[in-house]
PDB file of C-alpha atoms in Angstrom:
ATOM      1  CA  MET R   1     -16.894  -3.737 -10.147  1.00  0.00           C
ATOM      2  CA  SER R   2     -14.574  -3.775 -13.331  1.00  0.00           C
ATOM      3  CA  ALA R   3     -10.847  -3.535 -13.239  1.00  0.00           C
ATOM      4  CA  ASN R   4      -8.788  -0.291 -12.878  1.00  0.00           C
ATOM      5  CA  PRO R   5      -7.257   0.240 -16.363  1.00  0.00           C
ATOM      6  CA  ALA R   6      -4.170   2.299 -14.641  1.00  0.00           C
ATOM      7  CA  ARG R   7      -3.347  -1.027 -12.318  1.00  0.00           C
ATOM      8  CA  PRO R   8       0.036  -1.669 -13.761  1.00  0.00           C
ATOM      9  CA  PRO R   9       0.359  -5.501 -15.003  1.00  0.00           C
ATOM     10  CA  ALA R  10       2.625  -8.414 -13.303  1.00  0.00           C
ATOM     11  CA  GLY R  11       6.068  -7.819 -13.914  1.00  0.00           C
ATOM     12  CA  THR R  12       6.018  -4.126 -14.159  1.00  0.00           C
ATOM     13  CA  ASP R  13       9.402  -2.774 -12.505  1.00  0.00           C
ATOM     14  CA  LEU R  14       8.692  -0.309  -9.848  1.00  0.00           C
ATOM     15  CA  CYS R  15      12.422   0.412  -8.505  1.00  0.00           C
ATOM     16  CA  ALA R  16      15.524  -1.085  -6.985  1.00  0.00           C
ATOM     17  CA  LEU R  17      14.881  -2.628  -3.669  1.00  0.00           C
ATOM     18  CA  ASP R  18      17.571  -0.325  -2.087  1.00  0.00           C
ATOM     19  CA  GLU R  19      15.270   2.983  -3.233  1.00  0.00           C
ATOM     20  CA  VAL R  20      13.046   1.609  -0.594  1.00  0.00           C
ATOM     21  CA  ALA R  21      14.319   2.500   3.094  1.00  0.00           C
ATOM     22  CA  GLU R  22      14.565  -0.349   5.614  1.00  0.00           C
ATOM     23  CA  PRO R  23      12.476   0.169   7.429  1.00  0.00           C
ATOM     24  CA  GLY R  24      10.152   2.181   5.212  1.00  0.00           C
ATOM     25  CA  ALA R  25       7.759   2.462   2.386  1.00  0.00           C
ATOM     26  CA  LYS R  26       7.471   4.149  -1.075  1.00  0.00           C
ATOM     27  CA  GLY R  27       4.324   5.245  -2.923  1.00  0.00           C
ATOM     28  CA  PHE R  28       3.682   4.745  -6.857  1.00  0.00           C
ATOM     29  CA  ARG R  29       1.047   6.585  -8.896  1.00  0.00           C
ATOM     30  CA  PHE R  30      -0.284   5.271 -12.351  1.00  0.00           C
ATOM     31  CA  ARG R  31      -2.484   6.784 -15.026  1.00  0.00           C
ATOM     32  CA  ALA R  32      -4.432   5.371 -17.888  1.00  0.00           C
ATOM     33  CA  GLU R  33      -6.553   8.115 -19.429  1.00  0.00           C
ATOM     34  CA  ALA R  34      -8.899   9.582 -16.474  1.00  0.00           C
ATOM     35  CA  ALA R  35      -7.929   6.380 -14.290  1.00  0.00           C
ATOM     36  CA  MET R  36      -5.607   6.290 -11.740  1.00  0.00           C
ATOM     37  CA  PHE R  37      -4.091   3.586  -9.248  1.00  0.00           C
ATOM     38  CA  ALA R  38      -2.165   4.402  -6.388  1.00  0.00           C
ATOM     39  CA  GLY R  39      -0.271   1.795  -4.528  1.00  0.00           C
ATOM     40  CA  VAL R  40       2.503   1.695  -1.633  1.00  0.00           C
ATOM     41  CA  VAL R  41       5.357  -0.874  -1.111  1.00  0.00           C
ATOM     42  CA  VAL R  42       6.530  -1.192   2.464  1.00  0.00           C
ATOM     43  CA  ARG R  43       9.662  -2.670   3.365  1.00  0.00           C
ATOM     44  CA  ILE R  44      10.561  -4.093   7.042  1.00  0.00           C
ATOM     45  CA  GLY R  45      13.741  -6.163   7.228  1.00  0.00           C
ATOM     46  CA  GLU R  46      13.710  -8.444   4.172  1.00  0.00           C
ATOM     47  CA  GLU R  47       9.949  -8.632   4.069  1.00  0.00           C
ATOM     48  CA  ILE R  48       8.234  -6.658   1.054  1.00  0.00           C
ATOM     49  CA  ARG R  49       4.228  -5.734   1.141  1.00  0.00           C
ATOM     50  CA  GLY R  50       2.425  -3.871  -1.234  1.00  0.00           C
ATOM     51  CA  TYR R  51      -1.023  -2.159  -0.927  1.00  0.00           C
ATOM     52  CA  VAL R  52      -3.392  -0.261  -2.467  1.00  0.00           C
ATOM     53  CA  ASP R  53      -3.133   3.185  -1.293  1.00  0.00           C
ATOM     54  CA  SER R  54      -6.261   3.640   0.042  1.00  0.00           C
ATOM     55  CA  CYS R  55      -7.716   3.814   3.360  1.00  0.00           C
ATOM     56  CA  PRO R  56     -10.539   1.013   3.716  1.00  0.00           C
ATOM     57  CA  HIS R  57     -12.415   3.393   6.148  1.00  0.00           C
ATOM     58  CA  ALA R  58     -12.514   6.256   3.896  1.00  0.00           C
ATOM     59  CA  GLY R  59     -11.280   5.479   0.319  1.00  0.00           C
ATOM     60  CA  TRP R  60      -8.558   8.391   0.499  1.00  0.00           C
ATOM     61  CA  PRO R  61      -4.933   8.028   0.191  1.00  0.00           C
ATOM     62  CA  LEU R  62      -3.176   6.712   3.274  1.00  0.00           C
ATOM     63  CA  SER R  63      -0.383   9.720   3.180  1.00  0.00           C
ATOM     64  CA  ALA R  64      -0.462  13.345   2.604  1.00  0.00           C
ATOM     65  CA  LEU R  65       3.175  13.466   1.688  1.00  0.00           C
ATOM     66  CA  ASP R  66       5.327  11.370  -0.738  1.00  0.00           C
ATOM     67  CA  ASP R  67       6.598   8.195   1.041  1.00  0.00           C
ATOM     68  CA  ARG R  68       5.446   8.991   4.067  1.00  0.00           C
ATOM     69  CA  TYR R  69       3.362   6.192   5.315  1.00  0.00           C
ATOM     70  CA  LEU R  70       4.868   4.689   8.250  1.00  0.00           C
ATOM     71  CA  THR R  71       4.837   5.837  11.970  1.00  0.00           C
ATOM     72  CA  ARG R  72       7.698   7.530  13.323  1.00  0.00           C
ATOM     73  CA  ASP R  73       8.776   4.322  15.203  1.00  0.00           C
ATOM     74  CA  HIS R  74       8.400   2.111  11.801  1.00  0.00           C
ATOM     75  CA  ARG R  75       5.804  -0.272  13.531  1.00  0.00           C
ATOM     76  CA  HIS R  76       2.806   0.888  11.686  1.00  0.00           C
ATOM     77  CA  ILE R  77       1.462   2.226   8.122  1.00  0.00           C
ATOM     78  CA  LEU R  78      -0.223   5.390   9.152  1.00  0.00           C
ATOM     79  CA  CYS R  79      -3.696   6.720   7.745  1.00  0.00           C
ATOM     80  CA  ALA R  80      -2.814  10.750   8.029  1.00  0.00           C
ATOM     81  CA  GLY R  81      -6.630  11.574   7.496  1.00  0.00           C
ATOM     82  CA  HIS R  82      -7.727   9.933  10.590  1.00  0.00           C
ATOM     83  CA  GLY R  83      -4.846   8.488  12.470  1.00  0.00           C
ATOM     84  CA  ALA R  84      -5.683   4.675  11.896  1.00  0.00           C
ATOM     85  CA  LEU R  85      -2.774   2.106  12.340  1.00  0.00           C
ATOM     86  CA  PHE R  86      -2.385  -0.709  10.178  1.00  0.00           C
ATOM     87  CA  ARG R  87       0.533  -3.605  10.630  1.00  0.00           C
ATOM     88  CA  PRO R  88       2.590  -3.389   7.482  1.00  0.00           C
ATOM     89  CA  LEU R  89       3.241  -7.289   7.195  1.00  0.00           C
ATOM     90  CA  ASP R  90      -0.538  -7.977   6.864  1.00  0.00           C
ATOM     91  CA  GLY R  91      -2.340  -4.620   6.381  1.00  0.00           C
ATOM     92  CA  GLU R  92      -4.634  -5.445   9.313  1.00  0.00           C
ATOM     93  CA  CYS R  93      -6.002  -1.935  11.343  1.00  0.00           C
ATOM     94  CA  VAL R  94      -5.039  -2.270  15.002  1.00  0.00           C
ATOM     95  CA  VAL R  95      -6.308   1.254  15.757  1.00  0.00           C
ATOM     96  CA  GLY R  96      -8.710   3.420  14.268  1.00  0.00           C
ATOM     97  CA  PRO R  97     -12.485   3.522  12.998  1.00  0.00           C
ATOM     98  CA  CYS R  98     -11.616   0.481  10.535  1.00  0.00           C
ATOM     99  CA  PHE R  99     -10.423  -1.560  13.211  1.00  0.00           C
ATOM    100  CA  GLY R 100     -10.176  -5.222  12.419  1.00  0.00           C
ATOM    101  CA  GLU R 101     -10.447  -4.344   8.798  1.00  0.00           C
ATOM    102  CA  ARG R 102      -7.325  -4.667   5.998  1.00  0.00           C
ATOM    103  CA  LEU R 103      -5.655  -2.671   3.675  1.00  0.00           C
ATOM    104  CA  THR R 104      -6.047  -4.166   0.103  1.00  0.00           C
ATOM    105  CA  PRO R 105      -2.995  -6.252  -1.279  1.00  0.00           C
ATOM    106  CA  TRP R 106      -1.302  -5.172  -4.223  1.00  0.00           C
ATOM    107  CA  PRO R 107       0.923  -8.265  -4.822  1.00  0.00           C
ATOM    108  CA  VAL R 108       4.851  -7.315  -5.214  1.00  0.00           C
ATOM    109  CA  GLU R 109       8.271  -8.978  -5.289  1.00  0.00           C
ATOM    110  CA  VAL R 110      11.597  -8.604  -5.354  1.00  0.00           C
ATOM    111  CA  ARG R 111      13.464 -10.267  -8.742  1.00  0.00           C
ATOM    112  CA  ASP R 112      17.223  -9.490  -9.102  1.00  0.00           C
ATOM    113  CA  GLY R 113      17.234  -6.523  -6.707  1.00  0.00           C
ATOM    114  CA  ARG R 114      13.935  -5.026  -8.327  1.00  0.00           C
ATOM    115  CA  VAL R 115      10.574  -4.496  -6.749  1.00  0.00           C
ATOM    116  CA  VAL R 116       8.177  -5.680  -9.294  1.00  0.00           C
ATOM    117  CA  THR R 117       4.609  -6.406  -9.399  1.00  0.00           C
ATOM    118  CA  ALA R 118       3.520  -9.966  -9.251  1.00  0.00           C
TER     119      ALA R 118
END
């Protein structure tokens, strides 16, 4: 499988840390000609994690609405397509048809108050 040409390179500035609610999540979309890359950044306390915005069970985006990735209690990432629940800090599915599988990590970090790709 070849690399996605739309995936942003390391060091790409995504947003200010304050633009990601705590707790909360923010989605990102990048295009390069016909290719698209979708990612999501999740913030729980001081922890930031990035994942490819794709359900491991079906391959569709996790959220049908912008930045609405977490359950109401903020304890899990929710796949809106079939209700699977993923732990936000390690991406493991704890409920649903992909039980035990994980979201694909998308390395991100905070530098000088900005969320960037790593």
